[in-house]
Amino acid sequence: KAGVTQTPRYLIKTRGQQVTLSCSPISGHRSVSWYQQTPGQGLQFLFEYFSETQRNKGNFPGRFSGRQFSNSRSEMNVSTLELGDSALYLCASSLDRGSETQYFGPGTRLLVL
Amino acid sequence: QQPVQSPQAVILREGEDAVINCSSSKALYSVHWYRQKHGEAPVFLMILLKGGEQKGHEKISASFNEKKQQSSLYLTASQLSYSGTYFCGTERRGTSYGKLTFGQGTILTVHP
């Protein structure tokens, strides 16, 4: 079974631009969570989607948004990029919600200049 | 609130044992353990659920003390491949169901 895939793998943007990251979960998985990883803040939860609905949201500004499609694929969008948004963005999928193993994708490394 | 991991770093020689702890000030429903190597995605190791159920690798052992809200990961007879950063992710019930809050990580280095 194919693992979680994320595209693109690397991205360079400038301040003020917006970016859309994509995540394809493992086949059959219905829950997708997004995390931001930085050296200073570590792994931080962004949001969780299940059945096309956002079920949980972390403490990030409204510039960070996401959605999930009927095939469970998910996208996250960051508008008006700031230098501090430079990070590794990880997507994780699980079969169902809660207490389920989350399988992480390779991540998208975003650099904001 | 972020769980606290200890120690922050540990250095071992092959064959030695190590214990990594994860403590939370909040009541937990489950604790998830992951290992991440440099430049790679976190890899699942173990889930410990309230009530004693465990799911994970056969060669990894862990415990979850519900009274203390503390989990420990036991790495025995360490191998070079064990090197990496270990994260615990904690899950609470209620509105936080399905959300993992990760600790700051423990860097494990195994030398020949």
XYZ file of C-alpha atoms in Angstrom:
225
model
C 0.000 0.000 0.000
C 1.384 3.402 -0.911
C 2.229 5.736 1.946
C 1.205 9.314 2.523
C 2.338 11.587 -0.276
C 2.834 15.318 -0.125
C 3.451 17.771 -2.907
C 5.458 19.754 -3.530
C 8.426 18.583 -1.469
C 10.208 21.923 -1.522
C 8.931 25.421 -2.031
C 10.450 28.893 -1.972
C 8.133 31.883 -1.669
C 8.470 35.530 -0.806
C 6.726 37.457 1.946
C 3.146 38.360 1.157
C 2.580 35.502 -1.277
C 0.260 32.601 -0.648
C 0.932 28.886 -0.909
C -1.110 25.696 -1.237
C 0.232 22.348 -0.069
C -1.295 19.010 -0.971
C -1.560 15.733 0.910
C -2.794 12.355 -0.336
C -3.499 9.960 2.543
C -3.024 6.222 2.583
C -5.823 4.520 0.674
C -8.787 3.940 2.966
C -7.699 6.474 5.568
C -10.329 9.071 6.323
C -8.593 11.375 8.789
C -5.876 13.840 7.793
C -3.953 16.027 10.226
C -1.464 18.782 9.459
C 1.528 19.786 11.560
C 4.144 22.511 11.370
C 7.665 21.602 12.461
C 10.318 24.216 13.236
C 13.567 23.978 15.240
C 12.265 26.473 17.780
C 8.670 25.372 18.296
C 8.932 21.688 17.445
C 5.932 19.785 16.080
C 2.768 21.849 16.333
C -0.728 20.752 15.408
C -2.415 22.843 12.732
C -5.735 21.118 12.029
C -7.476 17.803 11.530
C -9.978 16.897 8.841
C -12.363 13.979 8.793
C -15.176 13.399 6.311
C -14.477 16.750 4.650
C -15.007 18.622 7.932
C -12.451 20.365 10.101
C -12.695 18.628 13.478
C -9.878 20.297 15.360
C -7.758 23.388 14.988
C -4.485 24.404 16.609
C -3.410 27.850 17.742
C -2.498 29.337 14.402
C -3.748 32.574 12.820
C -6.546 32.591 10.280
C -3.979 32.858 7.480
C -3.667 29.095 7.819
C -6.589 27.203 6.357
C -7.303 23.844 4.877
C -9.862 21.589 3.358
C -10.510 17.949 2.640
C -12.058 16.503 -0.471
C -14.467 13.585 -0.840
C -11.566 11.245 -1.684
C -9.894 12.247 1.630
C -7.129 14.192 -0.093
C -6.389 17.395 1.757
C -4.906 20.778 1.013
C -3.664 23.492 3.307
C -3.285 27.106 2.349
C -1.219 29.836 3.908
C -2.000 33.356 2.793
C 0.115 36.486 3.210
C 3.257 34.526 4.003
C 5.581 35.745 6.744
C 9.240 34.864 7.316
C 8.213 32.885 10.398
C 6.120 30.543 8.263
C 9.310 28.891 7.020
C 9.010 25.334 8.262
C 8.506 21.701 7.418
C 4.789 21.042 6.962
C 3.832 17.475 7.705
C 0.638 15.716 6.854
C -0.437 12.577 8.690
C -3.259 10.208 7.856
C -5.078 7.703 10.005
C -7.825 5.187 9.442
C -10.227 6.918 11.762
C -10.290 9.658 14.348
C -8.665 9.461 17.749
C -6.262 6.907 19.230
C -5.358 5.676 15.805
C -1.871 5.423 14.390
C -1.017 8.516 12.404
C 1.245 7.860 9.427
C 3.300 10.844 8.396
C 4.163 11.909 4.884
C 7.643 13.162 3.919
C 6.612 16.775 4.372
C 6.825 19.963 2.363
C 9.733 22.215 3.246
C 8.666 25.835 2.804
C 11.172 28.663 2.765
C 9.832 32.216 2.889
C 12.259 34.930 1.783
C -0.368 22.210 26.946
C 2.823 20.604 25.639
C 4.005 17.407 27.378
C 7.504 17.461 28.856
C 10.059 14.906 27.723
C 13.158 13.871 29.607
C 16.010 13.620 29.108
C 16.517 16.149 26.323
C 19.390 14.114 24.924
C 21.070 10.795 25.608
C 24.200 9.184 24.228
C 24.601 5.418 24.239
C 26.946 2.746 23.003
C 25.511 -0.144 21.057
C 23.895 -2.672 23.344
C 23.094 -0.215 26.130
C 19.574 0.557 27.345
C 17.722 3.855 27.614
C 14.448 5.160 28.992
C 12.671 8.242 27.648
C 9.917 9.810 29.722
C 6.919 11.916 28.746
C 4.865 13.785 31.348
C 1.682 15.783 31.059
C -0.136 18.019 33.514
C -3.471 17.128 31.878
C -5.497 13.936 31.976
C -4.605 11.882 28.930
C -6.463 9.352 26.856
C -3.543 8.082 24.832
C 0.184 8.555 24.283
C 1.818 8.082 20.882
C 5.553 7.593 20.360
C 7.426 8.443 17.164
C 11.045 8.421 16.028
C 12.327 10.913 13.484
C 15.666 10.717 11.721
C 17.258 13.841 10.313
C 15.524 14.958 7.126
C 12.868 12.267 7.347
C 9.248 12.050 8.491
C 8.374 10.805 11.981
C 7.855 7.039 12.091
C 5.256 5.450 14.355
C 6.557 3.316 17.225
C 3.799 2.756 19.781
C 0.385 3.843 21.053
C -0.570 3.428 24.691
C -4.214 3.832 25.570
C -5.913 4.561 28.832
C -6.907 1.219 30.253
C -3.703 -0.535 29.317
C -4.082 -1.364 25.639
C -0.930 -1.036 23.551
C -0.344 -1.101 19.822
C 3.062 -0.997 18.235
C 6.323 -2.647 17.333
C 7.181 -5.931 18.988
C 10.721 -4.843 19.815
C 9.666 -1.577 21.459
C 8.191 -1.490 24.922
C 6.535 1.324 26.778
C 4.369 2.020 29.783
C 1.602 4.483 30.620
C 0.979 5.457 34.231
C -2.547 6.898 34.220
C -2.323 8.199 37.770
C 0.818 10.204 37.058
C -0.087 11.013 33.409
C 3.350 9.781 32.479
C 4.608 7.460 29.766
C 8.019 5.859 29.395
C 9.620 4.364 26.291
C 12.118 1.581 26.891
C 14.880 1.007 24.376
C 16.849 -2.133 25.161
C 20.033 -3.467 23.574
C 20.251 -0.340 21.447
C 21.408 -0.515 17.844
C 22.910 2.165 15.619
C 19.569 2.392 13.819
C 17.900 3.600 17.029
C 19.574 6.993 16.669
C 17.160 9.822 16.054
C 14.792 12.179 17.816
C 11.983 10.594 19.804
C 8.701 12.418 20.233
C 5.743 11.644 22.404
C 2.355 12.904 21.293
C -0.464 13.102 23.792
C -4.188 12.950 23.151
C -6.959 14.129 25.416
C -10.649 13.427 25.162
C -13.415 15.950 24.680
C -12.767 18.799 22.280
C -9.159 17.682 21.805
C -10.118 14.228 20.561
C -7.989 13.323 17.552
C -5.461 16.096 18.210
C -1.904 15.164 19.139
C 0.212 17.555 21.177
C 3.897 16.703 20.864
C 6.727 17.064 23.347
C 9.914 18.883 22.460
C 11.727 15.666 21.571
C 14.593 13.589 22.972
C 17.719 13.238 20.845
C 19.146 9.725 21.052
C 22.618 9.013 19.682
C 23.986 5.479 19.559
C 27.715 5.024 18.963
C 29.479 1.807 17.875
